[in-house]
Coordinates of C-alpha atoms in Angstrom, one line a residue:
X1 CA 0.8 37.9 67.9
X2 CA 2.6 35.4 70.1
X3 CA 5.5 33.3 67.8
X4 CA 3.6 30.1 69.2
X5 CA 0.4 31.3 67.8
X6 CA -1.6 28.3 67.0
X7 CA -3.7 29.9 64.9
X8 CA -0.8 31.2 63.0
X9 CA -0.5 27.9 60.3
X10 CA 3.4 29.5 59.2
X11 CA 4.0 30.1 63.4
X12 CA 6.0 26.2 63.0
X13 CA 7.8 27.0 59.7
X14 CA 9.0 30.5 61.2
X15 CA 10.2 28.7 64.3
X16 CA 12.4 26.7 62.3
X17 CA 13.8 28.5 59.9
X18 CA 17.4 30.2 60.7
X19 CA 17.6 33.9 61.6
X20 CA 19.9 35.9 59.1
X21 CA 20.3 38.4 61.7
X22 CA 21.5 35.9 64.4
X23 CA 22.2 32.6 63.1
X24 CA 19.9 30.7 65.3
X25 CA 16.4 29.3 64.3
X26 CA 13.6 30.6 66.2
X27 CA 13.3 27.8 68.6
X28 CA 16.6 28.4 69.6
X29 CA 16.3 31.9 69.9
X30 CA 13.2 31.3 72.5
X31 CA 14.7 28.2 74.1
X32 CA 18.1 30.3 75.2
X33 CA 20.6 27.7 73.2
X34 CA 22.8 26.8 70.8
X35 CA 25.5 29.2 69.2
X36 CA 25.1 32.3 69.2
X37 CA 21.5 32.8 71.4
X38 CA 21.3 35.6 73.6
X39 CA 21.4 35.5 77.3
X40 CA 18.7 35.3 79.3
X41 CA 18.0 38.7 80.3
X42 CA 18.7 39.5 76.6
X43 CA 15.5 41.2 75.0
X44 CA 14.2 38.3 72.5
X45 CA 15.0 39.3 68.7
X46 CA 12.1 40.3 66.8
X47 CA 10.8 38.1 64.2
X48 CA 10.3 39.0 60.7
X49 CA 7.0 39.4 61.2
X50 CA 6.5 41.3 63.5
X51 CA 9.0 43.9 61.8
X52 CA 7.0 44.2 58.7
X53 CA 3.7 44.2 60.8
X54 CA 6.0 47.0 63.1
X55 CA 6.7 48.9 60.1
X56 CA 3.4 49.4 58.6
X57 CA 1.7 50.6 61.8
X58 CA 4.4 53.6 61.5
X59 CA 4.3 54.2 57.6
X60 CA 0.5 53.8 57.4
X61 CA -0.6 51.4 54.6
X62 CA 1.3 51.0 51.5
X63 CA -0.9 51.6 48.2
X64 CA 0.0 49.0 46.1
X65 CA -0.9 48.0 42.3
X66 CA -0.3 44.3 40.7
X67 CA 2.0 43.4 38.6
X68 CA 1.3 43.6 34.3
X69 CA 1.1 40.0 34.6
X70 CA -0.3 39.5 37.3
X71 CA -4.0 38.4 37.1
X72 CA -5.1 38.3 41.1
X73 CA -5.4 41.5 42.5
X74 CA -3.3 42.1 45.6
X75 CA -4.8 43.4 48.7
X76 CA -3.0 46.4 50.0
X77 CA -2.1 46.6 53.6
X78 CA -4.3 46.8 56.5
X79 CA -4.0 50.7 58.0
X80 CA -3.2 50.7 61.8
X81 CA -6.3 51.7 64.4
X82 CA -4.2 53.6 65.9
X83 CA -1.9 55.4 62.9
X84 CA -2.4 58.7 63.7
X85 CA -3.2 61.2 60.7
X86 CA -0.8 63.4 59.5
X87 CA 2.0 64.1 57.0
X88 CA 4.2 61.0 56.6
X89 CA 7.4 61.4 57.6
X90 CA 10.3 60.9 54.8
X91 CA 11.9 57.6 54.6
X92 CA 15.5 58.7 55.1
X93 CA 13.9 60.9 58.4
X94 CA 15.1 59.2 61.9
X95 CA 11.7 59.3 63.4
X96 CA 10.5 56.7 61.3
X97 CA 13.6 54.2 60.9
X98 CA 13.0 54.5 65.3
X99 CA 12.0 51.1 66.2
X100 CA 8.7 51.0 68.7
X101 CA 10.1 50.2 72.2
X102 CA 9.4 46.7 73.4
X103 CA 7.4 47.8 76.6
X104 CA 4.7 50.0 74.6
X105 CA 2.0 47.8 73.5
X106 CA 0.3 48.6 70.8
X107 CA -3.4 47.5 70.3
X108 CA -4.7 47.0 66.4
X109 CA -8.1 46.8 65.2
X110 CA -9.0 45.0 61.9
X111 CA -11.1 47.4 59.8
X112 CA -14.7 46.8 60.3
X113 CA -16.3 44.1 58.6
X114 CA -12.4 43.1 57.2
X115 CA -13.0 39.1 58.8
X116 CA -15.5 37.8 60.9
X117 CA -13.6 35.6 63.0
X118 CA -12.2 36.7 66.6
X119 CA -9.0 38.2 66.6
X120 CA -6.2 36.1 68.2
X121 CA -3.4 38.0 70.6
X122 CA -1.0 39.8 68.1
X123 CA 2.7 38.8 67.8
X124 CA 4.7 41.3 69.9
X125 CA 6.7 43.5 67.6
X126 CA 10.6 43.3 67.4
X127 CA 13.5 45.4 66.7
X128 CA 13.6 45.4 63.1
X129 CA 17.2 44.7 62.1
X130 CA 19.4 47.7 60.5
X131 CA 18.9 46.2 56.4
X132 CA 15.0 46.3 57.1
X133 CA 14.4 49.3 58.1
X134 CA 16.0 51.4 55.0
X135 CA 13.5 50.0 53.0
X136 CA 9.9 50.1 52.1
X137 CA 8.1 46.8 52.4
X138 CA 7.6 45.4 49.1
X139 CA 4.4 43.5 48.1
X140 CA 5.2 40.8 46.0
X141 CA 2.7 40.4 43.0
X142 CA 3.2 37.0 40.2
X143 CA 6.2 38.4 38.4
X144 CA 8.1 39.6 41.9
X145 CA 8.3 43.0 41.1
X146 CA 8.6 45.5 43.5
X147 CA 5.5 48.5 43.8
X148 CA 7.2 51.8 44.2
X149 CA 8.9 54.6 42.5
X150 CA 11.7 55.5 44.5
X151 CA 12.2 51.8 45.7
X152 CA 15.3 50.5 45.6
X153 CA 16.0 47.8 42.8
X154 CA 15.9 44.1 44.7
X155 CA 17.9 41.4 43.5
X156 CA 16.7 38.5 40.8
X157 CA 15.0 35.8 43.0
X158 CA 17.2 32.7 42.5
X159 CA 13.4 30.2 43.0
X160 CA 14.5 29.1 46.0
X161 CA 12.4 28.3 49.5
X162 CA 14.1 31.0 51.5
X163 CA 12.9 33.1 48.5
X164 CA 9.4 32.2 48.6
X165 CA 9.4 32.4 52.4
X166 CA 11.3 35.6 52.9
X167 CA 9.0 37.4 50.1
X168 CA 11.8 37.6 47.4
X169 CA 9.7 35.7 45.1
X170 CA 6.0 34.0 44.4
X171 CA 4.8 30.7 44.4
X172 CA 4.9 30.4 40.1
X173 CA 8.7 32.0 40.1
X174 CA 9.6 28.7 42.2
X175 CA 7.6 26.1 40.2
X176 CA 8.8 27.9 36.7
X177 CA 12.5 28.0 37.8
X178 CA 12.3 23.8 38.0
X179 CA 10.2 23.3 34.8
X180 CA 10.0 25.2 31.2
X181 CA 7.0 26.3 30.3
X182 CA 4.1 24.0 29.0
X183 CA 3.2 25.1 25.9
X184 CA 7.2 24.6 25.0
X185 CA 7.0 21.2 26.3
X186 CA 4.0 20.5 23.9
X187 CA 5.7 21.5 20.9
X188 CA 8.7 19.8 21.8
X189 CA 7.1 16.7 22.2
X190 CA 4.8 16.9 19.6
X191 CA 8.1 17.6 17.5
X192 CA 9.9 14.4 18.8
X193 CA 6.7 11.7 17.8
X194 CA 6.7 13.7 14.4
X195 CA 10.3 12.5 14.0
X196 CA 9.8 8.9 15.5
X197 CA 6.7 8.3 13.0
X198 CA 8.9 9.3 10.2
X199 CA 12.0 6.9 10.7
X200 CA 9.1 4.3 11.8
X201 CA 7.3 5.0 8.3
X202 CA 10.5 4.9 6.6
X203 CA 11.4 1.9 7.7
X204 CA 8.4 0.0 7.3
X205 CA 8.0 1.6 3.9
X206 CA 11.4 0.2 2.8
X207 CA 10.4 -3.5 4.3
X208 CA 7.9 -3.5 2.4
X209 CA 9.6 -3.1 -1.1
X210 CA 12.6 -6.0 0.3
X211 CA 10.3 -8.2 1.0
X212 CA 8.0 -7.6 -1.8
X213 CA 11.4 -7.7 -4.4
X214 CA 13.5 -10.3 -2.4
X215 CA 10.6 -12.2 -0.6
X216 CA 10.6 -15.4 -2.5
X217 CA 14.4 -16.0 -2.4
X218 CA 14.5 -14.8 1.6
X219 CA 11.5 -17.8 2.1
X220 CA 13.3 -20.0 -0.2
X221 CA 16.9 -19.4 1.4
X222 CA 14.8 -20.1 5.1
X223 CA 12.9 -23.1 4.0
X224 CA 9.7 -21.3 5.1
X225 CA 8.3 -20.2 1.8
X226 CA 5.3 -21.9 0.2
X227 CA 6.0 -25.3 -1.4
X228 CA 6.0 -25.6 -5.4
X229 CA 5.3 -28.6 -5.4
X230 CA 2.1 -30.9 -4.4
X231 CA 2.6 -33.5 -1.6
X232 CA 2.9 -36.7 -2.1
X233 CA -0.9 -38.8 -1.9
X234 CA -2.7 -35.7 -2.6
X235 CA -3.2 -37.0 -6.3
X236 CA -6.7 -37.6 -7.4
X237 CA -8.9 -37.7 -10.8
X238 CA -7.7 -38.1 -14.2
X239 CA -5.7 -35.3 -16.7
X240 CA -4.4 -35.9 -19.9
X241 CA -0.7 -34.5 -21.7
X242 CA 0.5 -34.3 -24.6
X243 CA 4.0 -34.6 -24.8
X244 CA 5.0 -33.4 -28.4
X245 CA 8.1 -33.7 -30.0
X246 CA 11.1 -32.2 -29.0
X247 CA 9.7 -31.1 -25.5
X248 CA 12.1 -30.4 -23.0
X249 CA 11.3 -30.4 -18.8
X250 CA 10.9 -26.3 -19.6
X251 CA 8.4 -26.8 -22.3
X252 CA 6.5 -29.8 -20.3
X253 CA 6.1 -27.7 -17.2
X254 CA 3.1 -25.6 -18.2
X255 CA 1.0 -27.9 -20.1
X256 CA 1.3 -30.0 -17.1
X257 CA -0.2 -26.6 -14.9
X258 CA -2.9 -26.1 -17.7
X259 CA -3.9 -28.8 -17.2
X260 CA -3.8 -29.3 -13.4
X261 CA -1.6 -31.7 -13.2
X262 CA 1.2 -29.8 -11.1
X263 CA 0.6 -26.8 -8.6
X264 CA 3.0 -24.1 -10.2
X265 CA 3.8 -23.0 -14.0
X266 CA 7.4 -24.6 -13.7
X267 CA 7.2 -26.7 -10.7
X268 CA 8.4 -30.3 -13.3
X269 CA 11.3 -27.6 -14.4
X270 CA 12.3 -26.4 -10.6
X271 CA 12.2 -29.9 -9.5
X272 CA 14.4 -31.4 -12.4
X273 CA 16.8 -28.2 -12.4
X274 CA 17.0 -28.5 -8.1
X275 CA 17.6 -32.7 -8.5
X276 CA 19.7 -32.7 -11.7
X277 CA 17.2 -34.7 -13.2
X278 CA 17.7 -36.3 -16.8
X279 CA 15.1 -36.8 -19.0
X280 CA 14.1 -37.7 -22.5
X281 CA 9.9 -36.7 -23.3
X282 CA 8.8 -39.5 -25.9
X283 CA 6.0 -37.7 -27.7
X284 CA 2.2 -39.0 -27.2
X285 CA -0.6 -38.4 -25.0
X286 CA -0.4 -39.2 -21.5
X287 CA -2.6 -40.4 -18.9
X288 CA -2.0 -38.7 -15.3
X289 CA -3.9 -37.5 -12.5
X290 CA -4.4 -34.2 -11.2
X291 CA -2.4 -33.2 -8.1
X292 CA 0.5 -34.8 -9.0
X293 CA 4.2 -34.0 -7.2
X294 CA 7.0 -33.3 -9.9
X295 CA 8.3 -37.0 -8.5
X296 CA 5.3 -38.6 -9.5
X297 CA 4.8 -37.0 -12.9
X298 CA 8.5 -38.2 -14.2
X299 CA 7.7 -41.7 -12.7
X300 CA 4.1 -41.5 -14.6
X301 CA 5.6 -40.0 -18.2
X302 CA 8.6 -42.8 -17.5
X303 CA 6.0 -45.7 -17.6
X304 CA 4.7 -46.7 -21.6
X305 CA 1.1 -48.0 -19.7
X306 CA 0.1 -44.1 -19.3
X307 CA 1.2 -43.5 -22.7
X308 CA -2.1 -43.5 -24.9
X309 CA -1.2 -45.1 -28.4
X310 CA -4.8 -44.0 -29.5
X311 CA -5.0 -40.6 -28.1
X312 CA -4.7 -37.5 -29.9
X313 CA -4.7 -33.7 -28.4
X314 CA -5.2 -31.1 -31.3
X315 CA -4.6 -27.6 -30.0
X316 CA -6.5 -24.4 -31.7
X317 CA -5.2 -22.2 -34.4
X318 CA -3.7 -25.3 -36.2
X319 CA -3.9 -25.6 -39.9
X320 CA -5.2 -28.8 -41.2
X321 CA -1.3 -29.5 -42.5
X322 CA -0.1 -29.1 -39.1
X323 CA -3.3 -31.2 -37.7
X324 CA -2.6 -34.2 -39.8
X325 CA 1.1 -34.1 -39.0
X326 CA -0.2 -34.2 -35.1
X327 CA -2.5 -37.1 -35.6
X328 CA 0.4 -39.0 -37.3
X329 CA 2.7 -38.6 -34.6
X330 CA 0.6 -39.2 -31.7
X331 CA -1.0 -41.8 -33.1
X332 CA 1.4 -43.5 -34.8
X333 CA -0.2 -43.6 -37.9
X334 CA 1.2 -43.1 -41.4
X335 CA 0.5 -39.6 -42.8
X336 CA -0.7 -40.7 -45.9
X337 CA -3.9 -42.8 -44.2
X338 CA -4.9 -39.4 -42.7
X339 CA -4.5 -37.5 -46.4
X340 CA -6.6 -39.8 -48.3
X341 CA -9.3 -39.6 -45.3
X342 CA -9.6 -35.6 -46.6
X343 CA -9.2 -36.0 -49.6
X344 CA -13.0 -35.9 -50.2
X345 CA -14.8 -33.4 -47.7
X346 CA -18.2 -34.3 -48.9
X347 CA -18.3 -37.5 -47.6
X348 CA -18.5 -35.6 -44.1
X349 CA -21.5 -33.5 -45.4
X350 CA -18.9 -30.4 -45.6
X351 CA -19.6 -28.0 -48.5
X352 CA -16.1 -27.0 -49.5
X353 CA -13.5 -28.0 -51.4
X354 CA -11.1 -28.1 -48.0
X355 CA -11.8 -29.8 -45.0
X356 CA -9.4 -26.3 -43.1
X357 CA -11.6 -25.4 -40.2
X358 CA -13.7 -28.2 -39.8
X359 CA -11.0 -30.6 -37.8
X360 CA -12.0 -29.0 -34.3
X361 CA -9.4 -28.9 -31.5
X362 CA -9.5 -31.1 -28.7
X363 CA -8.8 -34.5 -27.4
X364 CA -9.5 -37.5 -28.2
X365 CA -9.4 -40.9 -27.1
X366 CA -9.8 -44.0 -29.9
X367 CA -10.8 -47.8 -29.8
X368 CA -7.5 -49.9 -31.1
X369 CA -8.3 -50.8 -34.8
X370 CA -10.0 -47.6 -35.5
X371 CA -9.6 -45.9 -39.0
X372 CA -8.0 -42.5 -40.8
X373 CA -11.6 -42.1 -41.9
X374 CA -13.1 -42.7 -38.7
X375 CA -11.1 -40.1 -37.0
X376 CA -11.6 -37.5 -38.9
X377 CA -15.2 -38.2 -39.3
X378 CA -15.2 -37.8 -35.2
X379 CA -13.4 -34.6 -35.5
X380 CA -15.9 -33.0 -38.0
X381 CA -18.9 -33.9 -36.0
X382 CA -17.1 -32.1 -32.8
X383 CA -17.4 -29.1 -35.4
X384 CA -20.7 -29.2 -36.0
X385 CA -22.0 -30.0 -32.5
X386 CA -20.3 -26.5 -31.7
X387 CA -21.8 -24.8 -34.6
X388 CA -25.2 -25.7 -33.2
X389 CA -24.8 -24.8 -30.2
X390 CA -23.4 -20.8 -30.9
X391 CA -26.5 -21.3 -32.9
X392 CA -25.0 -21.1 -36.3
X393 CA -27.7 -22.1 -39.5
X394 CA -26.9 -24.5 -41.6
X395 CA -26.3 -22.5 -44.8
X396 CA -23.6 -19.8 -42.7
X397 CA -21.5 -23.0 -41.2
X398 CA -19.3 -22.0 -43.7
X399 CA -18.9 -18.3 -43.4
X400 CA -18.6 -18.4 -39.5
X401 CA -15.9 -20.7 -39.7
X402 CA -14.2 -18.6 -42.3
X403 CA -14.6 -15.3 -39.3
X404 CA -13.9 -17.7 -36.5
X405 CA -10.5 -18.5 -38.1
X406 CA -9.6 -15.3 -38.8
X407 CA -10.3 -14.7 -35.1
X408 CA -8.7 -17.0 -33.4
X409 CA -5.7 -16.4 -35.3
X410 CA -5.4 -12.8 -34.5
X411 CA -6.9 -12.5 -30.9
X412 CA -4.8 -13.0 -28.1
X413 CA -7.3 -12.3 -24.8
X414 CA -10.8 -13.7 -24.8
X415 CA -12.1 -10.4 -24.4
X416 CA -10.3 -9.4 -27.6
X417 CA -12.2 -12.3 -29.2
X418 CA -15.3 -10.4 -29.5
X419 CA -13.7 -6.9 -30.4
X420 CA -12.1 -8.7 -33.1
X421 CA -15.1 -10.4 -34.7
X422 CA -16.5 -6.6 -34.1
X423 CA -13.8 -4.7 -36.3
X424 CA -14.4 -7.8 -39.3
X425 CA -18.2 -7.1 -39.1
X426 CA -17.6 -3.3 -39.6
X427 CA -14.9 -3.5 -42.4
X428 CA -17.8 -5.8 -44.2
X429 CA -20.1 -3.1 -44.3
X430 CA -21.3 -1.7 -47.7
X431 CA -20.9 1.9 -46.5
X432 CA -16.8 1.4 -45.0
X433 CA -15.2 4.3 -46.2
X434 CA -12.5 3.7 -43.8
X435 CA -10.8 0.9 -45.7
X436 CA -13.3 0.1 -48.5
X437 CA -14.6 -3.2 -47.6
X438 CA -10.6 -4.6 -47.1
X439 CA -10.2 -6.8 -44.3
X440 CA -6.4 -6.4 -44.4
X441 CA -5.4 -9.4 -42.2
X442 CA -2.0 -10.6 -41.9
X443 CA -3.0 -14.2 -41.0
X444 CA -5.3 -14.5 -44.3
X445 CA -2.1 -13.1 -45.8
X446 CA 0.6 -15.1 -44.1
X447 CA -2.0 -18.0 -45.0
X448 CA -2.2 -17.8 -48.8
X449 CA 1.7 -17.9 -49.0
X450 CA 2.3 -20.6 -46.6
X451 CA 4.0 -18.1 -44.0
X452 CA 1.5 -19.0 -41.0
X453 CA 3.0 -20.4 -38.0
X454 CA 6.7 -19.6 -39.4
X455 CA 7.6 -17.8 -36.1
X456 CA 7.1 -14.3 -37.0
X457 CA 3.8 -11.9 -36.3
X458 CA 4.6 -9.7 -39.4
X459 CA 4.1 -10.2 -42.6
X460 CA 6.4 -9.8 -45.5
X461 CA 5.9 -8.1 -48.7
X462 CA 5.8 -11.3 -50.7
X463 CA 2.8 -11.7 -48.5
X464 CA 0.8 -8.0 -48.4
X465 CA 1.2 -8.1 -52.2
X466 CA 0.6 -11.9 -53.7
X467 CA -2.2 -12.1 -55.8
X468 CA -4.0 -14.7 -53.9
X469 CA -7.7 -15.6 -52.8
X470 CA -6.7 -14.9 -49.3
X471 CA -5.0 -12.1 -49.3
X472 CA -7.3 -9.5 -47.9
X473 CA -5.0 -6.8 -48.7
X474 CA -5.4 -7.3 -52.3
X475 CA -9.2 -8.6 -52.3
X476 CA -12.2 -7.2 -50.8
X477 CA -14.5 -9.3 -48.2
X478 CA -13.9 -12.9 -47.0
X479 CA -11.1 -14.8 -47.9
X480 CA -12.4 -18.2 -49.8
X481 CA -12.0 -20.5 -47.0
X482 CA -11.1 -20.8 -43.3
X483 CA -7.7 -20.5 -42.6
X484 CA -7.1 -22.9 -39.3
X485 CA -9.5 -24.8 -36.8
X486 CA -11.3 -22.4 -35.1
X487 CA -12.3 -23.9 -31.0
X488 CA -15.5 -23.0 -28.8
X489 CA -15.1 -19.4 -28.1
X490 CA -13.9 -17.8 -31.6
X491 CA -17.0 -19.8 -32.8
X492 CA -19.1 -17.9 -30.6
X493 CA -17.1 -14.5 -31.1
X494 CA -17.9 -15.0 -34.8
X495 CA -21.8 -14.9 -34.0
X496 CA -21.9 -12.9 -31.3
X497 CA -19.6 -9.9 -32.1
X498 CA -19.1 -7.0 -29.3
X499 CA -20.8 -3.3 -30.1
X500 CA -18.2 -0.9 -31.1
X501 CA -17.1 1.4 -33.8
X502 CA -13.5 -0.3 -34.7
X503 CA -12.1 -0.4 -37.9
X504 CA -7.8 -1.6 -36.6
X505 CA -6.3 -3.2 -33.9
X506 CA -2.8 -3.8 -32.9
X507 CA -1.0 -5.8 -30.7
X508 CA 1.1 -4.1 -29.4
X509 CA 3.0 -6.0 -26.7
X510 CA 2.9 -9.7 -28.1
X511 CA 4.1 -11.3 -24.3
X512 CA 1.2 -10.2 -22.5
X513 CA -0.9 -10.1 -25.7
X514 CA -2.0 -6.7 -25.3
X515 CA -4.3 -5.2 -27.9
X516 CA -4.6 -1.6 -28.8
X517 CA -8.6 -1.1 -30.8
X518 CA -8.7 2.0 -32.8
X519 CA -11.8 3.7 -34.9
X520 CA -9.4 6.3 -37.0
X521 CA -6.3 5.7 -38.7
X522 CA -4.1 8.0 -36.8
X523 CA -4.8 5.9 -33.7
X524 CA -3.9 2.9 -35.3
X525 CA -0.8 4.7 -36.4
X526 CA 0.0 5.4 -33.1
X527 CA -0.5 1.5 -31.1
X528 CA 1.9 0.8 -34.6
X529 CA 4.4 2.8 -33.5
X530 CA 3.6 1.6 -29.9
X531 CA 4.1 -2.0 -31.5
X532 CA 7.6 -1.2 -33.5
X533 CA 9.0 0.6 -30.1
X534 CA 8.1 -3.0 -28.2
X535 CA 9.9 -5.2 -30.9
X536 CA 12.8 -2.6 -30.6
X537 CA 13.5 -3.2 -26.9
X538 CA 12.5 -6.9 -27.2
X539 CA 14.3 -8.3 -30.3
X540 CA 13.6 -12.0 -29.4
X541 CA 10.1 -11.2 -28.6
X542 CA 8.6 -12.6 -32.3
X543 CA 7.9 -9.4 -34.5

């Protein structure tokens, strides 16, 4: 086949390409210039091509298997028309390293049936040069290994384009010599976003916990945090305080949030601790507004027309002692008025020799000139308007105040309310062989010594063992009278206890209140020991 074989689509590349044998590309080699071209009347060097294609019509076709690796099969050469059958010559033997002369043409035939299309004029065969001759053409399969027993060993292609043109080495030896394999570069990859997601986790993992310990103070120290305090003009409605005495800005603050007054627990404390702010809480009962800035609520407590001389705010759990000393104070009324208006409890229709538990806990608001007797004549109605409606007979007013006081001395969460009036019920039982029909109370106890309210959640052994009508450690069954003023919900505990099979409970954490209910008296053993190891690490905590 003619170099300038259109047909030929590598005819172009070959032309450009240098010769090793001569230095010159092929178009030089045909044009007659540049350095080292022959002269004119030199025979044209033969091309690659048509050395190989010289070389096989002498040695016949070379049988050829594919590589191991090698999935395509590789077609082996085409035989000669014209090879002539007989024993093949040796490869060191001189007759067939003899190049074909230039003026014999040779004529080739493609094996029947081998391609349709019409053979083109062949490329006229060259002297092949001295290096290609001592050597079997190779067939070059995926891994570029050489088909041939007694071949000799060919250098390691280096990947490059003279390799791939020259047959040194195959199209997937040049594109694996510039990239590493793929399944490498997955894993490598897949390695590197494991690491990135771990220092990305870790990191968001320990913002979290800053900001979730330090996040306050970082908002604070920024100005951006959320304000403590209500703005000024948002104040609306009406709220009442009492301010008792001794109160202190610390003490004020949350009686002020209970009662919606301020937006946070200590916002009046924040405020007077941030502005050096002095001052002095006269006791009484105040008349604010809901919504109020800490400003506003110092200004309001500062002024004597929002201080209600004939208010009174009784809180739950009080004694009556501690009831009448409240109603003295906030009032302003001598103590004395307030014991001769108890001294008689049936003139308020109450059958007992004690008005304790009938002064119910709220607040009040009186007309100026009212009376001692008046009052508490108010106050005992307020009882047994919530009586009625826990709907509480006549006959058991008594007896339910007696439970409700019990319970709202010794529950702390209004769950508990219920669970406690549960554990009384079953300790009343005729058949309680679990403690015999004792109560065993420390309030009733603390109560019939005078110990209640002293500060202190245990009970001492003056208490547990005086001989006294309410101490239900020594007597079986209901003390003989209530024991404070029992409110709304320890009314309704009383009638309306919980289901459950309770004989003890504990409180074992007395900040949070938390209450540990037990049937058997190992368990309670255990929330007791769960109790002493709390007073233990909290020593100012009120055991």
């Amino acid at each position: 086949m003619p170099e300038n074989d259109p047909t030929d689509p590598l005819a172009e590349l070959y032309g450009r390409l240098p010769d090793p044998r001569t230095g010159t590309t092929g178009a030089a080699a045909r044009d007659g210039g540049g350095a080292g071209a022959s002269t004119p009347d030199a025979p044209a060097p033969a091309s690659r091509r048509a050395a190989r294609e010289a070389r096989r019509t002498q040695t016949g076709p070379t049988p050829a298997a594919p590589a191991a690796d090698d999935t395509t099969a590789v077609p082996a050469a085409r035989p000669s028309a014209d090879t002539t059958p007989g024993p093949r010559p040796a490869r060191d033997s001189p007759s067939a390293a003899e190049p074909q002369r230039l003026d014999e043409p040779r004529v080739t035939q493609a094996p029947r049936g081998a391609d349709s299309r019409p053979a083109g004029p062949r490329r006229t065969p060259q002297p092949e040069p001295e290096s290609s001759r001592d050597r079997e053409p190779v067939l070059v399969g995926a891994g570029g290994a050489a088909v041939g027993a007694t071949e000799t060993p060919r250098p390691a292609a280096s990947g490059s384009l003279e390799d791939l043109f020259s047959g040194r080495a195959h199209t997937d030896e040049v594109r694996g010599a510039t990239r590493p394999p793929k399944r490498r570069r997955r894993v490598g990859g897949w390695i590197a976003l494991a690491v990135v997601l771990v220092i990305l986790g870790g990191l968001v993992g320990g913002g979290v916990v800053v900001w979730n310990t330090y996040g306050d103070r970082v908002r604070e120290f920024l100005g951006t945090g959320e304000p403590t305090d209500y703005a000024e003009g948002m104040a609306t409605g009406e709220a009442r305080v009492t301010i008792a005495s001794g109160d202190t800005g610390e003490s004020v603050s949350p009686k002020l949030f209970e009662a919606g007054i301020t937006k946070q627990s200590d916002s009046l404390y924040q405020y007077m601790v941030k502005n050096a702010v002095a001052f002095t809480f006269q006791p009484g009962v105040y008349k604010l507004q809901q919504q109020m800035s800490s400003a506003a609520v110092l200004a309001a407590l500062g002024d004597p027309a929002n201080r209600l001389n004939l208010s009174v705010q009784l809180r739950e759990g009080l004694t009556l002692e501690q009831s009448l000393d409240a109603m003295s104070e906030q009032l302003g009324m001598p103590r004395a008025d307030f014991e001769a208006a108890t001294a008689d409890p049936s003139q308020y229709g109450v059958p007992a020799s004690t008005l304790e538990g009938w002064i119910f806990p709220a607040t009040y608001d009186f007309d100026e000139g009212v009376t001692a007797t008046e009052i508490i004549q108010r106050m005992v109605q307020r009882t047994v308007q919530s009586l009625d409606q826990a709907g509480v007979p006549e006959a058991d007013r008594e007896r339910i105040l007696i439970i409700a006081s019990i319970i709202e001395r010794e529950a702390r969460n209004s769950d508990d309310f219920y669970k406690v009036s549960r554990v009384i019920e079953n300790r009343l039982q005729p058949d309680n062989d679990e403690t015999h029909g004792l109560l065993q109370m420390d309030s009733t106890a603390q109560y019939g010594v005078g110990e209640i309210g002293a500060g202190s959640s245990s009970s001492t052994e003056n208490a547990l063992t005086s001989d006294n009508p309410w101490n239900t450690y020594v007597h079986p069954g209901l003390p003989i009278g209530p024991i404070s003023n029992p409110g709304d919900l320890a009314i309704d505990a009383a009638m309306h206890p919980v289901d459950g099979t309770w004989y003890y409970f504990t409180t074992v954490n007395l900040e949070t209140g938390e209450t540990v209910f037990s049937t058997t008296y190992a368990d309670q053993l255990t929330a007791v020991q769960q109790f002493q190891d709390w007073c233990r690490a909290n020593p100012d905590g009120g055991c």
